[in-house]
Amino acid sequence: MTSQAADRPETVGTSRRSKLTPEREQEFLDAVLDRIRECGYDAVTMEGIAASTRCSKSTLYRQWKTKPQFVAAALRSRRRVRFEGIDTGSLAEDLRLAARAAGAWSGEDTRLLQALGHAVVEDPELKLALREALVEPEIAALREILRRGVERGEVAAGHPALEFVPVQMFGVLRIRPVMEGEYADAAYLVRFVEAAVLPVLGLT
């Protein structure tokens, strides 16, 4: 059976239901994120994704009514917490590991954030999906790392720099490509943490 045939809805009485498998649905969702990274948000169309994944346009429109809904679903489908599980017993080492983890995916996710650009500002659903998928889980995990450091007595609970650490980490990921034309890879982020974050927190 061809993939287009597998995508066609099955009619039962007067209702229609999709026969998409979870794997096939994820194929569509991954395809739209890949295309956004390559071409930018505005250049991506439902028709283009349908052609690249060899399905009918009606399949995509049946599952996701609009392009923003489609992209929002794709973002949520790849929700990952890369900082989760980092717990060495040392705040300084945890922050170094977080820097390495962030650097490992900085190129992929920074390209996606840059490509979404203005569309995220214009569409509230897309903005919410982006925050839920790529921003809030990582910030929460990073704050948990900091909380444990405070709990262990490595840094004072009221230290004024604590609230700015997540902004620093995510800010440098976004701004280095703009200022220097290179992504903030693992080595760069570790150097940044060691030079600009640890000394302010009184850590080595």
PDB file of C-alpha atoms in Angstrom, residues 66-143:
ATOM      1  CA  THR A  66      -3.679  25.924   9.589  1.00  0.00           C
ATOM      2  CA  LYS A  67       0.075  26.189   9.196  1.00  0.00           C
ATOM      3  CA  PRO A  68       0.544  27.759  12.656  1.00  0.00           C
ATOM      4  CA  GLN A  69      -1.394  24.858  14.209  1.00  0.00           C
ATOM      5  CA  PHE A  70       0.773  22.408  12.266  1.00  0.00           C
ATOM      6  CA  VAL A  71       4.013  24.073  13.383  1.00  0.00           C
ATOM      7  CA  ALA A  72       2.805  24.356  16.978  1.00  0.00           C
ATOM      8  CA  ALA A  73       2.049  20.619  17.013  1.00  0.00           C
ATOM      9  CA  ALA A  74       5.491  19.902  15.568  1.00  0.00           C
ATOM     10  CA  LEU A  75       7.201  21.961  18.270  1.00  0.00           C
ATOM     11  CA  ARG A  76       5.277  20.234  21.055  1.00  0.00           C
ATOM     12  CA  SER A  77       6.025  16.795  19.592  1.00  0.00           C
ATOM     13  CA  ARG A  78       9.751  17.337  20.065  1.00  0.00           C
ATOM     14  CA  ARG A  79       9.620  18.703  23.600  1.00  0.00           C
ATOM     15  CA  ARG A  80      12.859  17.690  25.311  1.00  0.00           C
ATOM     16  CA  VAL A  81      14.526  18.650  28.562  1.00  0.00           C
ATOM     17  CA  ARG A  82      18.227  18.416  27.877  1.00  0.00           C
ATOM     18  CA  PHE A  83      19.235  19.671  31.330  1.00  0.00           C
ATOM     19  CA  GLU A  84      17.109  17.076  33.099  1.00  0.00           C
ATOM     20  CA  GLY A  85      19.094  14.574  35.163  1.00  0.00           C
ATOM     21  CA  ILE A  86      22.143  16.813  35.597  1.00  0.00           C
ATOM     22  CA  ASP A  87      23.093  16.429  39.264  1.00  0.00           C
ATOM     23  CA  THR A  88      26.777  15.923  40.078  1.00  0.00           C
ATOM     24  CA  GLY A  89      26.525  17.257  43.629  1.00  0.00           C
ATOM     25  CA  SER A  90      28.421  20.395  42.596  1.00  0.00           C
ATOM     26  CA  LEU A  91      26.740  23.518  41.223  1.00  0.00           C
ATOM     27  CA  ALA A  92      29.816  24.506  39.237  1.00  0.00           C
ATOM     28  CA  GLU A  93      30.033  21.079  37.584  1.00  0.00           C
ATOM     29  CA  ASP A  94      26.283  21.030  36.964  1.00  0.00           C
ATOM     30  CA  LEU A  95      26.515  24.374  35.163  1.00  0.00           C
ATOM     31  CA  ARG A  96      29.437  23.131  33.078  1.00  0.00           C
ATOM     32  CA  LEU A  97      27.428  20.044  32.089  1.00  0.00           C
ATOM     33  CA  ALA A  98      24.433  22.229  31.268  1.00  0.00           C
ATOM     34  CA  ALA A  99      26.676  24.362  29.065  1.00  0.00           C
ATOM     35  CA  ARG A 100      27.927  21.279  27.215  1.00  0.00           C
ATOM     36  CA  ALA A 101      24.369  20.008  26.764  1.00  0.00           C
ATOM     37  CA  ALA A 102      23.185  23.367  25.452  1.00  0.00           C
ATOM     38  CA  GLY A 103      26.131  23.566  23.077  1.00  0.00           C
ATOM     39  CA  ALA A 104      25.395  20.124  21.668  1.00  0.00           C
ATOM     40  CA  TRP A 105      22.011  21.251  20.313  1.00  0.00           C
ATOM     41  CA  SER A 106      22.615  24.957  19.862  1.00  0.00           C
ATOM     42  CA  GLY A 107      22.942  24.843  16.079  1.00  0.00           C
ATOM     43  CA  GLU A 108      19.725  22.910  15.520  1.00  0.00           C
ATOM     44  CA  ASP A 109      17.534  24.833  17.934  1.00  0.00           C
ATOM     45  CA  THR A 110      19.034  28.260  17.268  1.00  0.00           C
ATOM     46  CA  ARG A 111      18.360  27.831  13.547  1.00  0.00           C
ATOM     47  CA  LEU A 112      14.770  26.945  14.368  1.00  0.00           C
ATOM     48  CA  LEU A 113      14.319  29.942  16.674  1.00  0.00           C
ATOM     49  CA  GLN A 114      15.846  32.276  14.111  1.00  0.00           C
ATOM     50  CA  ALA A 115      13.699  30.859  11.318  1.00  0.00           C
ATOM     51  CA  LEU A 116      10.478  31.237  13.301  1.00  0.00           C
ATOM     52  CA  GLY A 117      11.393  34.830  14.112  1.00  0.00           C
ATOM     53  CA  HIS A 118       8.549  37.241  13.370  1.00  0.00           C
ATOM     54  CA  ALA A 119       5.929  34.488  13.081  1.00  0.00           C
ATOM     55  CA  VAL A 120       6.258  33.771  16.805  1.00  0.00           C
ATOM     56  CA  VAL A 121       5.565  37.416  17.626  1.00  0.00           C
ATOM     57  CA  GLU A 122       2.525  37.500  15.344  1.00  0.00           C
ATOM     58  CA  ASP A 123       0.874  34.220  16.345  1.00  0.00           C
ATOM     59  CA  PRO A 124       0.035  33.653  20.049  1.00  0.00           C
ATOM     60  CA  GLU A 125      -0.455  29.888  19.619  1.00  0.00           C
ATOM     61  CA  LEU A 126       2.921  29.525  17.960  1.00  0.00           C
ATOM     62  CA  LYS A 127       4.567  31.636  20.654  1.00  0.00           C
ATOM     63  CA  LEU A 128       3.022  29.504  23.389  1.00  0.00           C
ATOM     64  CA  ALA A 129       4.075  26.260  21.688  1.00  0.00           C
ATOM     65  CA  LEU A 130       7.644  27.521  21.299  1.00  0.00           C
ATOM     66  CA  ARG A 131       7.834  28.443  24.976  1.00  0.00           C
ATOM     67  CA  GLU A 132       6.322  25.117  26.043  1.00  0.00           C
ATOM     68  CA  ALA A 133       8.619  23.068  23.811  1.00  0.00           C
ATOM     69  CA  LEU A 134      11.992  24.808  23.801  1.00  0.00           C
ATOM     70  CA  VAL A 135      12.114  27.405  26.542  1.00  0.00           C
ATOM     71  CA  GLU A 136      10.154  26.726  29.720  1.00  0.00           C
ATOM     72  CA  PRO A 137      11.253  23.091  30.315  1.00  0.00           C
ATOM     73  CA  GLU A 138      14.927  24.042  30.004  1.00  0.00           C
ATOM     74  CA  ILE A 139      14.575  27.106  32.218  1.00  0.00           C
ATOM     75  CA  ALA A 140      12.753  25.051  34.860  1.00  0.00           C
ATOM     76  CA  ALA A 141      15.502  22.403  34.803  1.00  0.00           C
ATOM     77  CA  LEU A 142      18.207  25.062  35.039  1.00  0.00           C
ATOM     78  CA  ARG A 143      16.458  26.716  37.973  1.00  0.00           C
TER      79      ARG A 143
END
